[in-house]
mmCIF file with all atom_site columns, C-alpha atoms in Angstrom:
data_model
loop_
_atom_site.group_PDB
_atom_site.id
_atom_site.type_symbol
_atom_site.label_atom_id
_atom_site.label_alt_id
_atom_site.label_comp_id
_atom_site.label_asym_id
_atom_site.label_entity_id
_atom_site.label_seq_id
_atom_site.pdbx_PDB_ins_code
_atom_site.Cartn_x
_atom_site.Cartn_y
_atom_site.Cartn_z
_atom_site.occupancy
_atom_site.B_iso_or_equiv
_atom_site.pdbx_formal_charge
_atom_site.auth_seq_id
_atom_site.auth_comp_id
_atom_site.auth_asym_id
_atom_site.auth_atom_id
_atom_site.pdbx_PDB_model_num
ATOM 1   C CA . LEU A 1 1   ? 6.979   6.265   -25.789 1.00 68.00 ? 1293 LEU A CA 1
ATOM 2   C CA . ARG A 1 2   ? 4.112   8.709   -25.426 1.00 71.00 ? 1294 ARG A CA 1
ATOM 3   C CA . ARG A 1 3   ? 6.282   11.546  -26.739 1.00 78.00 ? 1295 ARG A CA 1
ATOM 4   C CA . ALA A 1 4   ? 6.922   9.396   -29.792 1.00 78.00 ? 1296 ALA A CA 1
ATOM 5   C CA . GLY A 1 5   ? 3.168   9.137   -30.325 1.00 79.00 ? 1297 GLY A CA 1
ATOM 6   C CA . LEU A 1 6   ? 2.518   5.619   -29.066 1.00 78.00 ? 1298 LEU A CA 1
ATOM 7   C CA . CYS A 1 7   ? -0.902  5.331   -27.479 1.00 81.00 ? 1299 CYS A CA 1
ATOM 8   C CA . HIS A 1 8   ? -0.640  3.822   -24.005 1.00 77.00 ? 1300 HIS A CA 1
ATOM 9   C CA . ASP A 1 9   ? -3.656  1.614   -24.802 1.00 85.00 ? 1301 ASP A CA 1
ATOM 10  C CA . ASP A 1 10  ? -1.297  -0.205  -27.204 1.00 86.00 ? 1302 ASP A CA 1
ATOM 11  C CA . LEU A 1 11  ? 1.218   -1.058  -24.466 1.00 89.00 ? 1303 LEU A CA 1
ATOM 12  C CA . TYR A 1 12  ? 1.070   -4.485  -22.848 1.00 92.00 ? 1304 TYR A CA 1
ATOM 13  C CA . VAL A 1 13  ? 3.174   -5.266  -19.800 1.00 93.00 ? 1305 VAL A CA 1
ATOM 14  C CA . ALA A 1 14  ? 3.588   -8.445  -17.799 1.00 93.00 ? 1306 ALA A CA 1
ATOM 15  C CA . ASN A 1 15  ? 5.370   -8.302  -14.468 1.00 92.00 ? 1307 ASN A CA 1
ATOM 16  C CA . ILE A 1 16  ? 5.583   -10.725 -11.564 1.00 92.00 ? 1308 ILE A CA 1
ATOM 17  C CA . PHE A 1 17  ? 5.707   -7.981  -8.938  1.00 93.00 ? 1309 PHE A CA 1
ATOM 18  C CA . GLY A 1 18  ? 2.329   -6.724  -7.737  1.00 95.00 ? 1310 GLY A CA 1
ATOM 19  C CA . ASP A 1 19  ? 3.725   -3.377  -6.571  1.00 97.00 ? 1311 ASP A CA 1
ATOM 20  C CA . THR A 1 20  ? 5.196   -2.714  -10.018 1.00 95.00 ? 1312 THR A CA 1
ATOM 21  C CA . CYS A 1 21  ? 1.873   -3.610  -11.662 1.00 94.00 ? 1313 CYS A CA 1
ATOM 22  C CA . ALA A 1 22  ? 0.033   -1.219  -9.334  1.00 96.00 ? 1314 ALA A CA 1
ATOM 23  C CA . VAL A 1 23  ? 2.425   1.625   -10.204 1.00 97.00 ? 1315 VAL A CA 1
ATOM 24  C CA . LEU A 1 24  ? 2.002   0.978   -13.942 1.00 94.00 ? 1316 LEU A CA 1
ATOM 25  C CA . ARG A 1 25  ? -1.796  1.043   -13.630 1.00 93.00 ? 1317 ARG A CA 1
ATOM 26  C CA . ALA A 1 26  ? -1.816  4.301   -11.627 1.00 95.00 ? 1318 ALA A CA 1
ATOM 27  C CA . PRO A 1 27  ? -1.110  7.898   -12.760 1.00 93.00 ? 1319 PRO A CA 1
ATOM 28  C CA . PRO A 1 28  ? 0.999   9.089   -14.444 1.00 90.00 ? 1320 PRO A CA 1
ATOM 29  C CA . PHE A 1 29  ? 1.304   5.828   -16.418 1.00 89.00 ? 1321 PHE A CA 1
ATOM 30  C CA . ASP A 1 30  ? -2.346  4.707   -16.442 1.00 91.00 ? 1322 ASP A CA 1
ATOM 31  C CA . LEU A 1 31  ? -1.580  1.548   -18.389 1.00 91.00 ? 1323 LEU A CA 1
ATOM 32  C CA . VAL A 1 32  ? -4.629  -0.544  -19.172 1.00 90.00 ? 1324 VAL A CA 1
ATOM 33  C CA . HIS A 1 33  ? -3.012  -3.861  -20.102 1.00 92.00 ? 1325 HIS A CA 1
ATOM 34  C CA . VAL A 1 34  ? -0.892  -4.931  -17.143 1.00 93.00 ? 1326 VAL A CA 1
ATOM 35  C CA . ALA A 1 35  ? -0.735  -8.627  -16.330 1.00 93.00 ? 1327 ALA A CA 1
ATOM 36  C CA . HIS A 1 36  ? 0.489   -9.638  -12.884 1.00 93.00 ? 1328 HIS A CA 1
ATOM 37  C CA . MET A 1 37  ? 2.312   -12.722 -14.127 1.00 92.00 ? 1329 MET A CA 1
ATOM 38  C CA . ARG A 1 38  ? 5.327   -13.806 -16.122 1.00 93.00 ? 1330 ARG A CA 1
ATOM 39  C CA . ALA A 1 39  ? 5.334   -12.657 -19.763 1.00 93.00 ? 1331 ALA A CA 1
ATOM 40  C CA . GLU A 1 40  ? 5.411   -16.217 -21.053 1.00 94.00 ? 1332 GLU A CA 1
ATOM 41  C CA . ASP A 1 41  ? 2.253   -16.995 -19.040 1.00 94.00 ? 1333 ASP A CA 1
ATOM 42  C CA . ALA A 1 42  ? 0.496   -13.831 -20.253 1.00 94.00 ? 1334 ALA A CA 1
ATOM 43  C CA . LEU A 1 43  ? 1.344   -14.671 -23.880 1.00 95.00 ? 1335 LEU A CA 1
ATOM 44  C CA . ARG A 1 44  ? -0.314  -18.084 -23.504 1.00 93.00 ? 1336 ARG A CA 1
ATOM 45  C CA . ARG A 1 45  ? -3.385  -16.943 -21.537 1.00 90.00 ? 1337 ARG A CA 1
ATOM 46  C CA . VAL A 1 46  ? -6.614  -15.632 -23.025 1.00 85.00 ? 1338 VAL A CA 1
ATOM 47  C CA . ALA A 1 47  ? -8.002  -12.600 -21.147 1.00 79.00 ? 1339 ALA A CA 1
ATOM 48  C CA . SER A 1 48  ? -11.041 -13.328 -18.999 1.00 75.00 ? 1340 SER A CA 1
ATOM 49  C CA . GLY A 1 49  ? -12.771 -11.033 -16.525 1.00 67.00 ? 1341 GLY A CA 1
ATOM 50  C CA . GLU A 1 50  ? -10.243 -9.267  -14.336 1.00 60.00 ? 1342 GLU A CA 1
ATOM 51  C CA . GLN A 1 51  ? -7.367  -11.482 -15.478 1.00 68.00 ? 1343 GLN A CA 1
ATOM 52  C CA . ASP A 1 52  ? -5.254  -10.093 -18.300 1.00 78.00 ? 1344 ASP A CA 1
ATOM 53  C CA . GLY A 1 53  ? -3.939  -12.440 -20.924 1.00 89.00 ? 1345 GLY A CA 1
ATOM 54  C CA . PHE A 1 54  ? -2.260  -11.621 -24.206 1.00 93.00 ? 1346 PHE A CA 1
ATOM 55  C CA . ALA A 1 55  ? -2.887  -14.803 -26.227 1.00 93.00 ? 1347 ALA A CA 1
ATOM 56  C CA . ALA A 1 56  ? -5.399  -13.033 -28.493 1.00 92.00 ? 1348 ALA A CA 1
ATOM 57  C CA . VAL A 1 57  ? -3.332  -9.844  -29.021 1.00 93.00 ? 1349 VAL A CA 1
ATOM 58  C CA . PRO A 1 58  ? -1.752  -9.438  -32.493 1.00 94.00 ? 1350 PRO A CA 1
ATOM 59  C CA . PHE A 1 59  ? 1.490   -7.650  -31.651 1.00 93.00 ? 1351 PHE A CA 1
ATOM 60  C CA . CYS A 1 60  ? 3.353   -5.768  -34.382 1.00 89.00 ? 1352 CYS A CA 1
ATOM 61  C CA . ALA A 1 61  ? 6.385   -5.375  -32.111 1.00 89.00 ? 1353 ALA A CA 1
ATOM 62  C CA . LEU A 1 62  ? 7.566   -6.894  -28.860 1.00 91.00 ? 1354 LEU A CA 1
ATOM 63  C CA . TYR A 1 63  ? 10.384  -6.109  -26.488 1.00 90.00 ? 1355 TYR A CA 1
ATOM 64  C CA . LEU A 1 64  ? 11.295  -8.972  -24.176 1.00 92.00 ? 1356 LEU A CA 1
ATOM 65  C CA . ASP A 1 65  ? 13.232  -8.227  -21.023 1.00 86.00 ? 1357 ASP A CA 1
ATOM 66  C CA . GLY A 1 66  ? 13.973  -10.871 -18.458 1.00 76.00 ? 1358 GLY A CA 1
ATOM 67  C CA . CYS A 1 67  ? 15.484  -8.227  -16.147 1.00 77.00 ? 1359 CYS A CA 1
ATOM 68  C CA . GLY A 1 68  ? 18.671  -10.210 -15.858 1.00 80.00 ? 1360 GLY A CA 1
ATOM 69  C CA . GLY A 1 69  ? 21.378  -12.023 -17.674 1.00 87.00 ? 1361 GLY A CA 1
ATOM 70  C CA . SER A 1 70  ? 19.949  -15.487 -18.115 1.00 90.00 ? 1362 SER A CA 1
ATOM 71  C CA . SER A 1 71  ? 18.810  -16.365 -21.619 1.00 92.00 ? 1363 SER A CA 1
ATOM 72  C CA . LEU A 1 72  ? 16.287  -18.952 -20.400 1.00 92.00 ? 1364 LEU A CA 1
ATOM 73  C CA . PRO A 1 73  ? 13.427  -16.543 -19.517 1.00 93.00 ? 1365 PRO A CA 1
ATOM 74  C CA . ILE A 1 74  ? 13.755  -14.868 -22.923 1.00 94.00 ? 1366 ILE A CA 1
ATOM 75  C CA . GLU A 1 75  ? 13.780  -18.254 -24.649 1.00 95.00 ? 1367 GLU A CA 1
ATOM 76  C CA . GLU A 1 76  ? 10.601  -19.177 -22.739 1.00 95.00 ? 1368 GLU A CA 1
ATOM 77  C CA . MET A 1 77  ? 8.964   -15.910 -23.830 1.00 94.00 ? 1369 MET A CA 1
ATOM 78  C CA . VAL A 1 78  ? 9.899   -16.631 -27.464 1.00 95.00 ? 1370 VAL A CA 1
ATOM 79  C CA . GLY A 1 79  ? 8.337   -20.086 -27.157 1.00 95.00 ? 1371 GLY A CA 1
ATOM 80  C CA . ALA A 1 80  ? 5.163   -18.588 -25.659 1.00 95.00 ? 1372 ALA A CA 1
ATOM 81  C CA . LEU A 1 81  ? 4.946   -16.028 -28.453 1.00 95.00 ? 1373 LEU A CA 1
ATOM 82  C CA . PHE A 1 82  ? 4.589   -18.904 -30.906 1.00 94.00 ? 1374 PHE A CA 1
ATOM 83  C CA . HIS A 1 83  ? 2.277   -20.983 -28.669 1.00 92.00 ? 1375 HIS A CA 1
ATOM 84  C CA . ALA A 1 84  ? -0.556  -22.783 -30.483 1.00 91.00 ? 1376 ALA A CA 1
ATOM 85  C CA . ARG A 1 85  ? -3.117  -20.321 -29.059 1.00 88.00 ? 1377 ARG A CA 1
ATOM 86  C CA . ARG A 1 86  ? -1.308  -17.456 -30.799 1.00 91.00 ? 1378 ARG A CA 1
ATOM 87  C CA . ARG A 1 87  ? -0.934  -19.018 -34.268 1.00 89.00 ? 1379 ARG A CA 1
ATOM 88  C CA . SER A 1 88  ? -4.065  -17.386 -35.641 1.00 93.00 ? 1380 SER A CA 1
ATOM 89  C CA . VAL A 1 89  ? -3.293  -13.929 -34.184 1.00 94.00 ? 1381 VAL A CA 1
ATOM 90  C CA . ASN A 1 90  ? 0.417   -13.528 -34.895 1.00 95.00 ? 1382 ASN A CA 1
ATOM 91  C CA . PRO A 1 91  ? 0.820   -11.239 -37.900 1.00 95.00 ? 1383 PRO A CA 1
ATOM 92  C CA . PRO A 1 92  ? 2.872   -12.405 -40.896 1.00 94.00 ? 1384 PRO A CA 1
ATOM 93  C CA . ARG A 1 93  ? 5.652   -10.006 -39.867 1.00 91.00 ? 1385 ARG A CA 1
ATOM 94  C CA . PHE A 1 94  ? 6.598   -8.356  -36.576 1.00 90.00 ? 1386 PHE A CA 1
ATOM 95  C CA . ALA A 1 95  ? 9.597   -6.900  -34.788 1.00 89.00 ? 1387 ALA A CA 1
ATOM 96  C CA . LEU A 1 96  ? 11.092  -8.534  -31.738 1.00 92.00 ? 1388 LEU A CA 1
ATOM 97  C CA . GLY A 1 97  ? 13.790  -7.166  -29.476 1.00 91.00 ? 1389 GLY A CA 1
ATOM 98  C CA . PHE A 1 98  ? 15.304  -8.417  -26.253 1.00 93.00 ? 1390 PHE A CA 1
ATOM 99  C CA . SER A 1 99  ? 17.833  -7.439  -23.624 1.00 92.00 ? 1391 SER A CA 1
ATOM 100 C CA . LEU A 1 100 ? 20.342  -9.363  -21.574 1.00 92.00 ? 1392 LEU A CA 1
ATOM 101 C CA . THR A 1 101 ? 22.538  -7.965  -18.827 1.00 90.00 ? 1393 THR A CA 1
ATOM 102 C CA . GLN A 1 102 ? 26.010  -9.025  -17.828 1.00 87.00 ? 1394 GLN A CA 1
ATOM 103 C CA . ALA A 1 103 ? 24.615  -10.225 -14.478 1.00 84.00 ? 1395 ALA A CA 1
ATOM 104 C CA . GLU A 1 104 ? 24.607  -13.977 -15.009 1.00 80.00 ? 1396 GLU A CA 1
ATOM 105 C CA . PRO A 1 105 ? 25.917  -16.401 -12.383 1.00 76.00 ? 1397 PRO A CA 1
ATOM 106 C CA . SER A 1 106 ? 26.984  -19.244 -14.705 1.00 82.00 ? 1398 SER A CA 1
ATOM 107 C CA . GLY A 1 107 ? 29.808  -17.228 -16.235 1.00 85.00 ? 1399 GLY A CA 1
ATOM 108 C CA . SER A 1 108 ? 28.490  -17.721 -19.765 1.00 89.00 ? 1400 SER A CA 1
ATOM 109 C CA . SER A 1 109 ? 29.497  -14.844 -22.041 1.00 91.00 ? 1401 SER A CA 1
ATOM 110 C CA . LEU A 1 110 ? 26.943  -12.219 -22.981 1.00 90.00 ? 1402 LEU A CA 1
ATOM 111 C CA . PHE A 1 111 ? 27.301  -13.121 -26.650 1.00 90.00 ? 1403 PHE A CA 1
ATOM 112 C CA . ALA A 1 112 ? 26.884  -16.862 -25.973 1.00 93.00 ? 1404 ALA A CA 1
ATOM 113 C CA . ARG A 1 113 ? 23.614  -16.090 -24.171 1.00 93.00 ? 1405 ARG A CA 1
ATOM 114 C CA . GLU A 1 114 ? 22.489  -13.821 -27.006 1.00 93.00 ? 1406 GLU A CA 1
ATOM 115 C CA . GLN A 1 115 ? 23.230  -16.648 -29.431 1.00 94.00 ? 1407 GLN A CA 1
ATOM 116 C CA . ALA A 1 116 ? 21.158  -19.060 -27.319 1.00 95.00 ? 1408 ALA A CA 1
ATOM 117 C CA . VAL A 1 117 ? 18.131  -16.762 -27.650 1.00 95.00 ? 1409 VAL A CA 1
ATOM 118 C CA . LEU A 1 118 ? 18.737  -16.200 -31.364 1.00 95.00 ? 1410 LEU A CA 1
ATOM 119 C CA . SER A 1 119 ? 19.039  -19.955 -31.930 1.00 96.00 ? 1411 SER A CA 1
ATOM 120 C CA . ALA A 1 120 ? 15.759  -20.588 -30.104 1.00 96.00 ? 1412 ALA A CA 1
ATOM 121 C CA . LEU A 1 121 ? 14.109  -17.821 -32.125 1.00 96.00 ? 1413 LEU A CA 1
ATOM 122 C CA . ALA A 1 122 ? 15.504  -19.122 -35.428 1.00 96.00 ? 1414 ALA A CA 1
ATOM 123 C CA . SER A 1 123 ? 14.276  -22.626 -34.651 1.00 96.00 ? 1415 SER A CA 1
ATOM 124 C CA . VAL A 1 124 ? 10.719  -21.539 -33.880 1.00 95.00 ? 1416 VAL A CA 1
ATOM 125 C CA . CYS A 1 125 ? 10.687  -19.163 -36.873 1.00 95.00 ? 1417 CYS A CA 1
ATOM 126 C CA . ARG A 1 126 ? 11.604  -22.030 -39.198 1.00 95.00 ? 1418 ARG A CA 1
ATOM 127 C CA . ARG A 1 127 ? 8.942   -24.254 -37.645 1.00 95.00 ? 1419 ARG A CA 1
ATOM 128 C CA . GLU A 1 128 ? 6.248   -21.562 -37.950 1.00 94.00 ? 1420 GLU A CA 1
ATOM 129 C CA . GLY A 1 129 ? 7.204   -20.359 -41.451 1.00 94.00 ? 1421 GLY A CA 1
ATOM 130 C CA . TYR A 1 130 ? 8.732   -17.007 -40.486 1.00 94.00 ? 1422 TYR A CA 1
ATOM 131 C CA . GLN A 1 131 ? 11.890  -15.521 -41.937 1.00 92.00 ? 1423 GLN A CA 1
ATOM 132 C CA . MET A 1 132 ? 14.192  -14.093 -39.270 1.00 91.00 ? 1424 MET A CA 1
ATOM 133 C CA . VAL A 1 133 ? 16.080  -10.904 -40.117 1.00 89.00 ? 1425 VAL A CA 1
ATOM 134 C CA . ARG A 1 134 ? 18.260  -9.003  -37.651 1.00 85.00 ? 1426 ARG A CA 1
ATOM 135 C CA . ILE A 1 135 ? 18.264  -5.223  -37.952 1.00 82.00 ? 1427 ILE A CA 1
ATOM 136 C CA . ALA A 1 136 ? 21.884  -5.092  -36.796 1.00 78.00 ? 1428 ALA A CA 1
ATOM 137 C CA . ASP A 1 137 ? 22.947  -7.234  -39.780 1.00 81.00 ? 1429 ASP A CA 1
ATOM 138 C CA . GLU A 1 138 ? 21.547  -4.805  -42.371 1.00 82.00 ? 1430 GLU A CA 1
ATOM 139 C CA . PRO A 1 139 ? 20.638  -1.544  -40.603 1.00 83.00 ? 1431 PRO A CA 1
ATOM 140 C CA . HIS A 1 140 ? 20.411  0.422   -43.869 1.00 85.00 ? 1432 HIS A CA 1
ATOM 141 C CA . ARG A 1 141 ? 17.437  -1.756  -44.954 1.00 86.00 ? 1433 ARG A CA 1
ATOM 142 C CA . PHE A 1 142 ? 15.508  -0.452  -41.957 1.00 82.00 ? 1434 PHE A CA 1
ATOM 143 C CA . GLY A 1 143 ? 16.531  3.212   -42.136 1.00 84.00 ? 1435 GLY A CA 1
ATOM 144 C CA . PHE A 1 144 ? 19.391  3.106   -39.626 1.00 81.00 ? 1436 PHE A CA 1
ATOM 145 C CA . GLN A 1 145 ? 23.032  4.063   -39.995 1.00 79.00 ? 1437 GLN A CA 1
ATOM 146 C CA . GLN A 1 146 ? 25.585  1.325   -39.297 1.00 72.00 ? 1438 GLN A CA 1
ATOM 147 C CA . ASP A 1 147 ? 26.892  2.983   -36.121 1.00 73.00 ? 1439 ASP A CA 1
ATOM 148 C CA . SER A 1 148 ? 23.535  4.261   -34.833 1.00 71.00 ? 1440 SER A CA 1
ATOM 149 C CA . LEU A 1 149 ? 22.562  1.023   -33.095 1.00 71.00 ? 1441 LEU A CA 1
ATOM 150 C CA . PRO A 1 150 ? 24.810  0.454   -30.093 1.00 75.00 ? 1442 PRO A CA 1
ATOM 151 C CA . ARG A 1 151 ? 24.514  -3.203  -29.081 1.00 81.00 ? 1443 ARG A CA 1
ATOM 152 C CA . ILE A 1 152 ? 25.839  -2.808  -25.531 1.00 83.00 ? 1444 ILE A CA 1
ATOM 153 C CA . GLU A 1 153 ? 25.049  0.164   -23.354 1.00 85.00 ? 1445 GLU A CA 1
ATOM 154 C CA . GLY A 1 154 ? 25.841  0.274   -19.639 1.00 87.00 ? 1446 GLY A CA 1
ATOM 155 C CA . GLY A 1 155 ? 26.384  -3.470  -19.392 1.00 85.00 ? 1447 GLY A CA 1
ATOM 156 C CA . THR A 1 156 ? 23.133  -4.369  -21.181 1.00 87.00 ? 1448 THR A CA 1
ATOM 157 C CA . LEU A 1 157 ? 23.029  -5.970  -24.618 1.00 86.00 ? 1449 LEU A CA 1
ATOM 158 C CA . THR A 1 158 ? 19.999  -5.227  -26.782 1.00 86.00 ? 1450 THR A CA 1
ATOM 159 C CA . THR A 1 159 ? 19.203  -7.089  -29.979 1.00 86.00 ? 1451 THR A CA 1
ATOM 160 C CA . TRP A 1 160 ? 16.462  -6.422  -32.558 1.00 84.00 ? 1452 TRP A CA 1
#
């Protein structure tokens, strides 16, 4: 991301593992905004003192990764993104991506789990007055070639 010109002060990370948070805060990463909590909790919490919270951060893009195959954590993150505390800071348009892996104990298909997240996102978008557009549906509108966006790579599905 740094090679692409993204300033690391613009990166926000939430992680439930303290060791991972410590690594992200230390060189060579030196991330400033690392919350030692679940992403959905960080999205609802206002920063205070030493405790990071992202409720007041107007994101232009988000990438949600539940580090697994269950759709439920991603659905919870989507709900938190549109929490009442964030209504005044969410911009009128932003990009959202998420990943799901094939590792899911219920046996639900990867595409059924993707659809569960997309349905939750569509529902909250309607409620909040957002229009939902998927890049994969019309890649040319966003400067991509049809075949340049692989949806599944190494057992992980990514959707924008």
